[in-house]
Short mmCIF file of N, CA and C in Angstrom, two decimals:
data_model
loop_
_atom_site.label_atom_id
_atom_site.label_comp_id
_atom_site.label_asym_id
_atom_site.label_seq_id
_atom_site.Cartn_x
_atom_site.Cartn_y
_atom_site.Cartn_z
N UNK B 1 0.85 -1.17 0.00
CA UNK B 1 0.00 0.00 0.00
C UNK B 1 0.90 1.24 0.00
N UNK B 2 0.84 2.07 -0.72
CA UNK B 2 1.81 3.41 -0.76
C UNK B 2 1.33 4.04 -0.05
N UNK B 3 2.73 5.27 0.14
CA UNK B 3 2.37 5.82 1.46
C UNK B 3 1.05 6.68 1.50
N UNK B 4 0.73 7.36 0.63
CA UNK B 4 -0.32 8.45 1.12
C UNK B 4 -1.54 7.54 1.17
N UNK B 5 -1.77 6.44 0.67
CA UNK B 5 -3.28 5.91 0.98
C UNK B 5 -3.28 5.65 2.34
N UNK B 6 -1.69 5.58 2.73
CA UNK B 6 -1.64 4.66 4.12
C UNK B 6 -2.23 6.28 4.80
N UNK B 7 -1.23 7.16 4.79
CA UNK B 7 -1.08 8.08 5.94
C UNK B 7 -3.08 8.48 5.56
N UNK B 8 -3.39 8.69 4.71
CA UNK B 8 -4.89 9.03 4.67
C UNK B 8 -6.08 7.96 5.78
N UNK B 9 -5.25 7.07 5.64
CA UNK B 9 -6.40 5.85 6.21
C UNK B 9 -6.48 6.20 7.77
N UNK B 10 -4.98 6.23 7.59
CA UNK B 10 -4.30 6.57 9.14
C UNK B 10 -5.11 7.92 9.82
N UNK B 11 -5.37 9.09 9.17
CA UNK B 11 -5.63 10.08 9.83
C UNK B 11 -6.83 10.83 8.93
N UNK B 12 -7.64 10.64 8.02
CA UNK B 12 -8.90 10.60 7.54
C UNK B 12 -9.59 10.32 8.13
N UNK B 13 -9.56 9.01 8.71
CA UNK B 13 -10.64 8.40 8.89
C UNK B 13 -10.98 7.83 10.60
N UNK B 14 -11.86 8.13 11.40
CA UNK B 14 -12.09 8.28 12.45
C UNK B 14 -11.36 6.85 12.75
N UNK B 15 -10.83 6.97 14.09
CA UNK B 15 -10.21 5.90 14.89
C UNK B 15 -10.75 4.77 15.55
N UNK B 16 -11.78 3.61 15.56
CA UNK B 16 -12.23 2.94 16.04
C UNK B 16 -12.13 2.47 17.28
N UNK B 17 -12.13 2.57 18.45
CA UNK B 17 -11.03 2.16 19.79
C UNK B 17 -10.40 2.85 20.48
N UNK B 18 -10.01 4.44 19.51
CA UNK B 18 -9.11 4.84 19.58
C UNK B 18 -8.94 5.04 21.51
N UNK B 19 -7.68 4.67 22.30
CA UNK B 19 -8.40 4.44 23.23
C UNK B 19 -7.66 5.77 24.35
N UNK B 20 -6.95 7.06 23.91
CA UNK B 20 -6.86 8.17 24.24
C UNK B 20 -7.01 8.80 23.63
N UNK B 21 -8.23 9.47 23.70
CA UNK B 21 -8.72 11.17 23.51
C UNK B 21 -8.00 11.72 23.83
N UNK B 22 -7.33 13.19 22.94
CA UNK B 22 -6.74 14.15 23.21
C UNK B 22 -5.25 13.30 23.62
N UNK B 23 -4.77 12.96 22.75
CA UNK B 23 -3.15 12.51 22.96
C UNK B 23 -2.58 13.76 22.39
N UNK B 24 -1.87 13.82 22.64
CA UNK B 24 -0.45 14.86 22.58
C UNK B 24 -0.33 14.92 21.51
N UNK B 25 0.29 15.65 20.49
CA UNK B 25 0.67 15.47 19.45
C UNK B 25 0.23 17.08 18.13
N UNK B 26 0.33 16.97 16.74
CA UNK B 26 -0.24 17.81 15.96
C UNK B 26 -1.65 17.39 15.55
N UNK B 27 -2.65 18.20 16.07
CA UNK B 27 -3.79 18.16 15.32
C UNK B 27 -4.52 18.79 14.46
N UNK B 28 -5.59 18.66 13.82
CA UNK B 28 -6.51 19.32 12.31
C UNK B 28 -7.34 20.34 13.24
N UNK B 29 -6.77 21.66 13.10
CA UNK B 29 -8.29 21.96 14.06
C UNK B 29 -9.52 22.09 13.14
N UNK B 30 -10.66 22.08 13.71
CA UNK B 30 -12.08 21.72 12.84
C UNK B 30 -12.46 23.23 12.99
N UNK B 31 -12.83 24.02 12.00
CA UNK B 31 -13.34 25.19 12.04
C UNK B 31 -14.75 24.97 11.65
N UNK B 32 -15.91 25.25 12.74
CA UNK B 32 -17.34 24.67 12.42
C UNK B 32 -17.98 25.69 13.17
N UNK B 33 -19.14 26.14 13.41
CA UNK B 33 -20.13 26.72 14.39
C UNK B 33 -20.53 25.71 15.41
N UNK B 34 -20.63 24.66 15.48
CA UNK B 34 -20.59 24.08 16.59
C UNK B 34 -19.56 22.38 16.45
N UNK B 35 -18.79 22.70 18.14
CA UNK B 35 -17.66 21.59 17.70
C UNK B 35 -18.32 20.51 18.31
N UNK B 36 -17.96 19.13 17.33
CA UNK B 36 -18.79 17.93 17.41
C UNK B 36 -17.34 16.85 17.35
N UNK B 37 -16.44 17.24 17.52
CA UNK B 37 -15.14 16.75 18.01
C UNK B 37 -14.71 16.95 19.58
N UNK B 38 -13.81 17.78 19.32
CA UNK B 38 -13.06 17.95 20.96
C UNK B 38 -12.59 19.23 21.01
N UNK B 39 -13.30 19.96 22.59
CA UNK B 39 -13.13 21.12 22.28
C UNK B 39 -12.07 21.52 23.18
N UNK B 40 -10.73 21.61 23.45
CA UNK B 40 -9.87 22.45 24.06
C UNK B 40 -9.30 23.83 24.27
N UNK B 41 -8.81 24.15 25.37
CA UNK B 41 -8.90 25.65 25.70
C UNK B 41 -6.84 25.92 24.96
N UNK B 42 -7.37 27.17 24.37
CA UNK B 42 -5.94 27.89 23.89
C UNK B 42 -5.53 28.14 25.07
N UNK B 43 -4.18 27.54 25.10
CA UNK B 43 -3.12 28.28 26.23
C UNK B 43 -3.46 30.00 26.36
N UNK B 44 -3.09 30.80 27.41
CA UNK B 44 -2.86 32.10 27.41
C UNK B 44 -3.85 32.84 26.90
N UNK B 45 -5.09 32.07 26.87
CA UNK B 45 -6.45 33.03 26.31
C UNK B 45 -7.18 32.69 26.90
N UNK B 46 -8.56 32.32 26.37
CA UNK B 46 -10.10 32.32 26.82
C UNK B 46 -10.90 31.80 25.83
N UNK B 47 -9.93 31.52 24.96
CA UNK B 47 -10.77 30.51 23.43
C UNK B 47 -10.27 29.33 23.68
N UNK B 48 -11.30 28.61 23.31
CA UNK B 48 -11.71 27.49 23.01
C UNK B 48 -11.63 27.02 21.54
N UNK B 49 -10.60 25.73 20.81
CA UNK B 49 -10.34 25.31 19.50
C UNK B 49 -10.53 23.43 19.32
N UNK B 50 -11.21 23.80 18.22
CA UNK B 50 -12.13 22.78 17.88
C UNK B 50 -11.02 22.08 17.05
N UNK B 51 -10.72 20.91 18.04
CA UNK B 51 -9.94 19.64 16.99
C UNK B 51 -10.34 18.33 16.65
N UNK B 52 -9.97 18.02 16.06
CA UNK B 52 -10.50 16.24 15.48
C UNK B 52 -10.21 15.75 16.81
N UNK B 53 -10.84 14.59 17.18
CA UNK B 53 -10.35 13.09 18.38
C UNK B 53 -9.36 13.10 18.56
N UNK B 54 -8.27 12.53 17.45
CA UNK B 54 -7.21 12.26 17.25
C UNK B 54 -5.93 12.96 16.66
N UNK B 55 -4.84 12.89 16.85
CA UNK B 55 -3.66 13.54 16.34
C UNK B 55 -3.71 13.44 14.94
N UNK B 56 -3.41 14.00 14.24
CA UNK B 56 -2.82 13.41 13.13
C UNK B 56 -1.20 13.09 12.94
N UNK B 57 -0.31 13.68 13.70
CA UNK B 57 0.79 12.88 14.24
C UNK B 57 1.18 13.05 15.64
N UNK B 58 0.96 11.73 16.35
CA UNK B 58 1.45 11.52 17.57
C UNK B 58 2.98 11.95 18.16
N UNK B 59 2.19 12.46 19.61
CA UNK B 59 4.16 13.06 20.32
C UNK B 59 5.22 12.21 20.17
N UNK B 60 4.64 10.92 20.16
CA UNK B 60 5.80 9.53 20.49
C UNK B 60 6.15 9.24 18.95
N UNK B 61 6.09 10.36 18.07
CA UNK B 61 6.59 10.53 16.60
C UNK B 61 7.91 11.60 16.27
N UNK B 62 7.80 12.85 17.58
CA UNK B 62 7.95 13.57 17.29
C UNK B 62 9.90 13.15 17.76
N UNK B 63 10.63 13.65 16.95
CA UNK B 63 12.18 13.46 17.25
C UNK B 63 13.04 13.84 18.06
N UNK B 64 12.88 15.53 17.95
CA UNK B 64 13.49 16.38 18.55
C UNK B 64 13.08 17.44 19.02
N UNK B 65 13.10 18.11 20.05
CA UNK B 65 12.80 19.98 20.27
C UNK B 65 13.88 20.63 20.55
N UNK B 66 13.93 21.41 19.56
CA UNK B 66 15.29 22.06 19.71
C UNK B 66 14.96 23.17 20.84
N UNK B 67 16.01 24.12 20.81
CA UNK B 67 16.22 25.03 21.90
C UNK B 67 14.93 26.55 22.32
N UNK B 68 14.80 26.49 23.23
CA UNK B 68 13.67 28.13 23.46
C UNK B 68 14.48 29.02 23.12
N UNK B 69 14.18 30.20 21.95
CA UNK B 69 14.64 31.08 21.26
C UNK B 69 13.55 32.38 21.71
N UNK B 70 14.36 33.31 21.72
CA UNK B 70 13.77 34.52 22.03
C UNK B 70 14.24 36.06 21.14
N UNK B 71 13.36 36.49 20.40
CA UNK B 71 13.08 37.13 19.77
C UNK B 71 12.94 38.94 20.22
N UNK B 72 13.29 39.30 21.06
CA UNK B 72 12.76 40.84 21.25
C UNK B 72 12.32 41.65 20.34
N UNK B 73 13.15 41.81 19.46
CA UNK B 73 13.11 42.54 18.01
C UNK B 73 10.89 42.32 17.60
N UNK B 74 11.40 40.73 17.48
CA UNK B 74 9.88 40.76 17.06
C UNK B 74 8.86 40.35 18.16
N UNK B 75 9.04 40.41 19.49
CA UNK B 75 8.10 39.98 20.38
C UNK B 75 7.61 38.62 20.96
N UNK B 76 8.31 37.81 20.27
CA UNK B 76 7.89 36.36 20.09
C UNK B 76 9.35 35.36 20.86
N UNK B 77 8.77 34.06 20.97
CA UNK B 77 9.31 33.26 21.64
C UNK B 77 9.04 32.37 21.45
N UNK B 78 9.95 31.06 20.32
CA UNK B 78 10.02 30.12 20.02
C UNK B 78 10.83 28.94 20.02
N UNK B 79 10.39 27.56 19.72
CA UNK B 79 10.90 26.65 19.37
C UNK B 79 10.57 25.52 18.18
N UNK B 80 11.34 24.88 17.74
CA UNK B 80 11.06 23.83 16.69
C UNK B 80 10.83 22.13 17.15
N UNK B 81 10.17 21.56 16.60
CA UNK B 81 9.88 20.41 16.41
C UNK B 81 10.14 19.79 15.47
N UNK B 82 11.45 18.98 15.29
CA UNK B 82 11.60 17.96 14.37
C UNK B 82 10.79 16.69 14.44
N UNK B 83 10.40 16.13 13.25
CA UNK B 83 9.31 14.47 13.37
C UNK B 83 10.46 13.46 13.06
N UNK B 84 10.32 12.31 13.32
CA UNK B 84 10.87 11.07 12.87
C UNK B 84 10.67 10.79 11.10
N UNK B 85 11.49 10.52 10.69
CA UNK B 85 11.03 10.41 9.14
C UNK B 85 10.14 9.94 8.47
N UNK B 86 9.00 8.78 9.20
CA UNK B 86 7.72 8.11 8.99
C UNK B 86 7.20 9.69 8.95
N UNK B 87 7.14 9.76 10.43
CA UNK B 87 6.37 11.54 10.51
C UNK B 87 6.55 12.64 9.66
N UNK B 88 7.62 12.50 9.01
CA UNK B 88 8.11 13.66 8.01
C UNK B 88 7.61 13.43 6.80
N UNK B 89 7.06 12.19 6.65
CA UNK B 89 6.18 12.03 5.20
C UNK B 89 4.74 12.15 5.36
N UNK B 90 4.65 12.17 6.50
CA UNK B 90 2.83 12.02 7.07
C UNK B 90 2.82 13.90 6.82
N UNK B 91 3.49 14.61 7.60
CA UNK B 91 4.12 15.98 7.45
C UNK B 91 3.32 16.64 6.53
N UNK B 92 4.48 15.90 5.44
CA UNK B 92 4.49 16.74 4.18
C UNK B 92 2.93 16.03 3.44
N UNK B 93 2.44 15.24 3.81
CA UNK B 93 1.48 14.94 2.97
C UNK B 93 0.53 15.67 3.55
N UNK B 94 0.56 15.54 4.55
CA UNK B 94 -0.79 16.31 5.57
C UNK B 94 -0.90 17.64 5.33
N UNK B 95 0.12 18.55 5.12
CA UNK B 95 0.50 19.69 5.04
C UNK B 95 0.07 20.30 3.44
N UNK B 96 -0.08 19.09 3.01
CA UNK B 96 0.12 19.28 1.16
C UNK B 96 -1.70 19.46 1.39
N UNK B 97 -2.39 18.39 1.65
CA UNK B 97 -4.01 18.44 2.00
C UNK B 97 -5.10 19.11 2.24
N UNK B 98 -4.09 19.92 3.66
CA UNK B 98 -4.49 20.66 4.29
C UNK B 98 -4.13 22.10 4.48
N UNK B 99 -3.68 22.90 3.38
CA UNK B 99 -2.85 23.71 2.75
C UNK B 99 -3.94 25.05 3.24
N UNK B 100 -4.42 25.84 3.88
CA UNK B 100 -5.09 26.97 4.11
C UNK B 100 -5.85 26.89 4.87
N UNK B 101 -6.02 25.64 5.98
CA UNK B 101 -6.50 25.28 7.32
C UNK B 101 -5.25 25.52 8.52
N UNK B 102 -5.54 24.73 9.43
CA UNK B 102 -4.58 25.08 10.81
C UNK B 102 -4.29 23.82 11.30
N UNK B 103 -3.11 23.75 11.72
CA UNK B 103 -2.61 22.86 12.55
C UNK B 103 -2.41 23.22 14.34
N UNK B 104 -3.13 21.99 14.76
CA UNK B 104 -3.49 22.56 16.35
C UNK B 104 -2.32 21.58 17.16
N UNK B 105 -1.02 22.49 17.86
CA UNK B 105 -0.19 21.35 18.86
C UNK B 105 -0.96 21.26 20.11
N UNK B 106 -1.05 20.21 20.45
CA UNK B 106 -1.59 20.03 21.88
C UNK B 106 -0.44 19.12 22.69
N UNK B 107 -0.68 19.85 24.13
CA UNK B 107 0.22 18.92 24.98
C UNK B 107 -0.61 19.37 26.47
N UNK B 108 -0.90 17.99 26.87
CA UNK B 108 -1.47 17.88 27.91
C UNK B 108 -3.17 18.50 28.17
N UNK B 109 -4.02 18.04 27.35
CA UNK B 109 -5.48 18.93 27.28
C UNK B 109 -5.69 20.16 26.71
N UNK B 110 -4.17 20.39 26.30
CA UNK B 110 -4.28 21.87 25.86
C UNK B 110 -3.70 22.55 24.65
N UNK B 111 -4.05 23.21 24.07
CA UNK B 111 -3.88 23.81 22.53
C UNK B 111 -2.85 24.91 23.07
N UNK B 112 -1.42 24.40 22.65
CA UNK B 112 -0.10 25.37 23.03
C UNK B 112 -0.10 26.10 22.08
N UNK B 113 -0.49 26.26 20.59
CA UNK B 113 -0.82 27.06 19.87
C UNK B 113 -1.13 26.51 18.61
N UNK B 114 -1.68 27.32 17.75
CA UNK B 114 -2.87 27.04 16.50
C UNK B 114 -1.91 27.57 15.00
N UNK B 115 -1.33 27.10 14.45
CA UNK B 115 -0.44 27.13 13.20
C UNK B 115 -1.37 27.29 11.96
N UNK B 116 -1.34 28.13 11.31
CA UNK B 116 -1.98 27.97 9.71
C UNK B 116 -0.76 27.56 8.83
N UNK B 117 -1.46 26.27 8.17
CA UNK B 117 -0.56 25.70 6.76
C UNK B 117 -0.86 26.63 5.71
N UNK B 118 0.63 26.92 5.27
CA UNK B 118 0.99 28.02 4.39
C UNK B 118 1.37 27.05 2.75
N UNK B 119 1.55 25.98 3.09
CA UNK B 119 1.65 25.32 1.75
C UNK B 119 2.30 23.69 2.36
N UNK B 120 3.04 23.20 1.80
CA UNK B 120 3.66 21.71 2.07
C UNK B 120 4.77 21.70 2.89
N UNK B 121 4.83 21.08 3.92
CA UNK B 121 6.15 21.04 5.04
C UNK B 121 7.13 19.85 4.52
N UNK B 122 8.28 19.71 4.21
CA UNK B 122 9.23 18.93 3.53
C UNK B 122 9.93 19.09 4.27
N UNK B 123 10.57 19.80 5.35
CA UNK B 123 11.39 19.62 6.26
C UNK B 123 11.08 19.06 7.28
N UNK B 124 9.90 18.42 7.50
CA UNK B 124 9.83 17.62 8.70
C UNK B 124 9.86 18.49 10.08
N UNK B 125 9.87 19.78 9.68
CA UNK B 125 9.48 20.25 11.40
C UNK B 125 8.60 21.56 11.41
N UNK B 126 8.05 21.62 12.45
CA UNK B 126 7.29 23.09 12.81
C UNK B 126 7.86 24.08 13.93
N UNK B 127 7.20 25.15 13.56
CA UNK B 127 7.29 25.96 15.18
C UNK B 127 6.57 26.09 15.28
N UNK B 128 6.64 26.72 17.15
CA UNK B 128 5.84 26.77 17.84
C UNK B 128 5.88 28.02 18.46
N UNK B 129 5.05 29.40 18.48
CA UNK B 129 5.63 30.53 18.94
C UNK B 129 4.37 30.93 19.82
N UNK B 130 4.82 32.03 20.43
CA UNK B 130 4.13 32.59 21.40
C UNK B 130 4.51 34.08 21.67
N UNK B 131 3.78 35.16 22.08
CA UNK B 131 4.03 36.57 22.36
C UNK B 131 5.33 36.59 23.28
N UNK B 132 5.92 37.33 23.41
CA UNK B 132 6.95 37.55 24.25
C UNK B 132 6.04 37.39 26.18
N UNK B 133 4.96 38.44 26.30
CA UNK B 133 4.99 38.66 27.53
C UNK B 133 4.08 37.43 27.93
N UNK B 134 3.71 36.20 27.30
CA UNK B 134 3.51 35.34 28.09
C UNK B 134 4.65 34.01 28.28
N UNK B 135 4.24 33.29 29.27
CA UNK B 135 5.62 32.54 29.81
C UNK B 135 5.40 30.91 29.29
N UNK B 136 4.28 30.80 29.07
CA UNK B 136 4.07 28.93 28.79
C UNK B 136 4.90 28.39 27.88
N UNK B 137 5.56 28.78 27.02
CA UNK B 137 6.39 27.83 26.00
C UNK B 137 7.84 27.06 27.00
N UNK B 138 8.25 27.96 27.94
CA UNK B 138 9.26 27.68 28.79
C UNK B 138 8.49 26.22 29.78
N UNK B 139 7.90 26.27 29.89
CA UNK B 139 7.18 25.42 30.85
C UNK B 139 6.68 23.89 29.53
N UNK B 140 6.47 24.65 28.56
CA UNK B 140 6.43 23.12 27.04
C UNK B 140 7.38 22.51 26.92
N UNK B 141 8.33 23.67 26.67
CA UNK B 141 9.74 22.60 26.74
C UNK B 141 10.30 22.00 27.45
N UNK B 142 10.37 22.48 28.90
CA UNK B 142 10.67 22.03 30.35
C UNK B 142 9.98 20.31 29.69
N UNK B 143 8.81 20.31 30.03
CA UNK B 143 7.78 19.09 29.63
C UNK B 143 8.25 18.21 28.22
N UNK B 144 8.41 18.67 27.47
CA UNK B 144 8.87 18.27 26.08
C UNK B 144 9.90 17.08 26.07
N UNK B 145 11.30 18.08 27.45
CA UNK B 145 12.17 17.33 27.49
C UNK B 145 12.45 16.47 28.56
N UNK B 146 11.75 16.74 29.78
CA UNK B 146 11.44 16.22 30.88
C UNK B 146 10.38 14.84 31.21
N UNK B 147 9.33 15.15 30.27
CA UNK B 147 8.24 14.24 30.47
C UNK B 147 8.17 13.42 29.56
N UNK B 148 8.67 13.86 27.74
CA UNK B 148 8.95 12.96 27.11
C UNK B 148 9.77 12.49 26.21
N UNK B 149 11.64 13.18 27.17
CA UNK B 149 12.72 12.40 26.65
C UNK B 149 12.89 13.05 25.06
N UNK B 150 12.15 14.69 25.03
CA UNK B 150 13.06 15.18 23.57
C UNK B 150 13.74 15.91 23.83
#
């Protein structure tokens, strides 16, 4: 079976069993008037973002997190996520699909922030940013590398 029928089957199509809700990982957020998925709260706000059940790639995919970077100039405060190379084709296919929707990271019940796909990811990694004057990304990575060994 080639890969994209696989990665489609894989993350198209609802999970049968699936037997954790809200796992960790990158998810599709669902943009709807009313969410009939799973509704989690944005870090550092008061909104609420509507994602599919399931990841479309799981944390226990993800490779690496590189270092917390800080930005003054532009206000922001980031880091990257490299995937495992299975993940880096799921990535780029997912990314190719889903090209003018959003990608939702979640870690731990919660939407660390909401990414719009700008076109196809081929490098296998994302960021993850946040305003300067709030503090949670320091506390992701703490977790990232602490809780799950990236």
């Amino acid at each position: 079976m080639n890969t994209i029928i696989k990665v489609l089957l894989l993350s198209l199509i609802p999970t049968l069993g699936y037997a954790q809700k809200n796992a960790n990982g990158l998810y599709l957020e669902v943009e709807e008037e009313r969410c009939y998925y799973s509704e989690l709260k944005l870090a550092n706000t008061k909104i609420n973002v509507c994602v599919l059940d399931h990841p479309l790639i799981g944390i226990e995919e993800f490779k690496e997190v590189g270092p917390l970077e800080e930005n003054a100039l532009l206000g922001i405060r980031k880091f990257s996520i490299t995937m495992s190379d299975e993940a880096k084709k799921k990535l780029a296919i997912m990314s190719k699909i889903y090209t003018g929707k959003n990608f939702a990271f979640v870690l731990d019940d919660e939407v660390v922030c909401v990414m719009e796909v700008i076109g196809e990811i081929t490098s296998g990694k994302f960021t993850v940013t946040e305003k300067i004057e709030h503090s949670s990304l320091k506390e992701v990575v703490k977790k990232l590398h602490e809780d799950h060994g990236l």
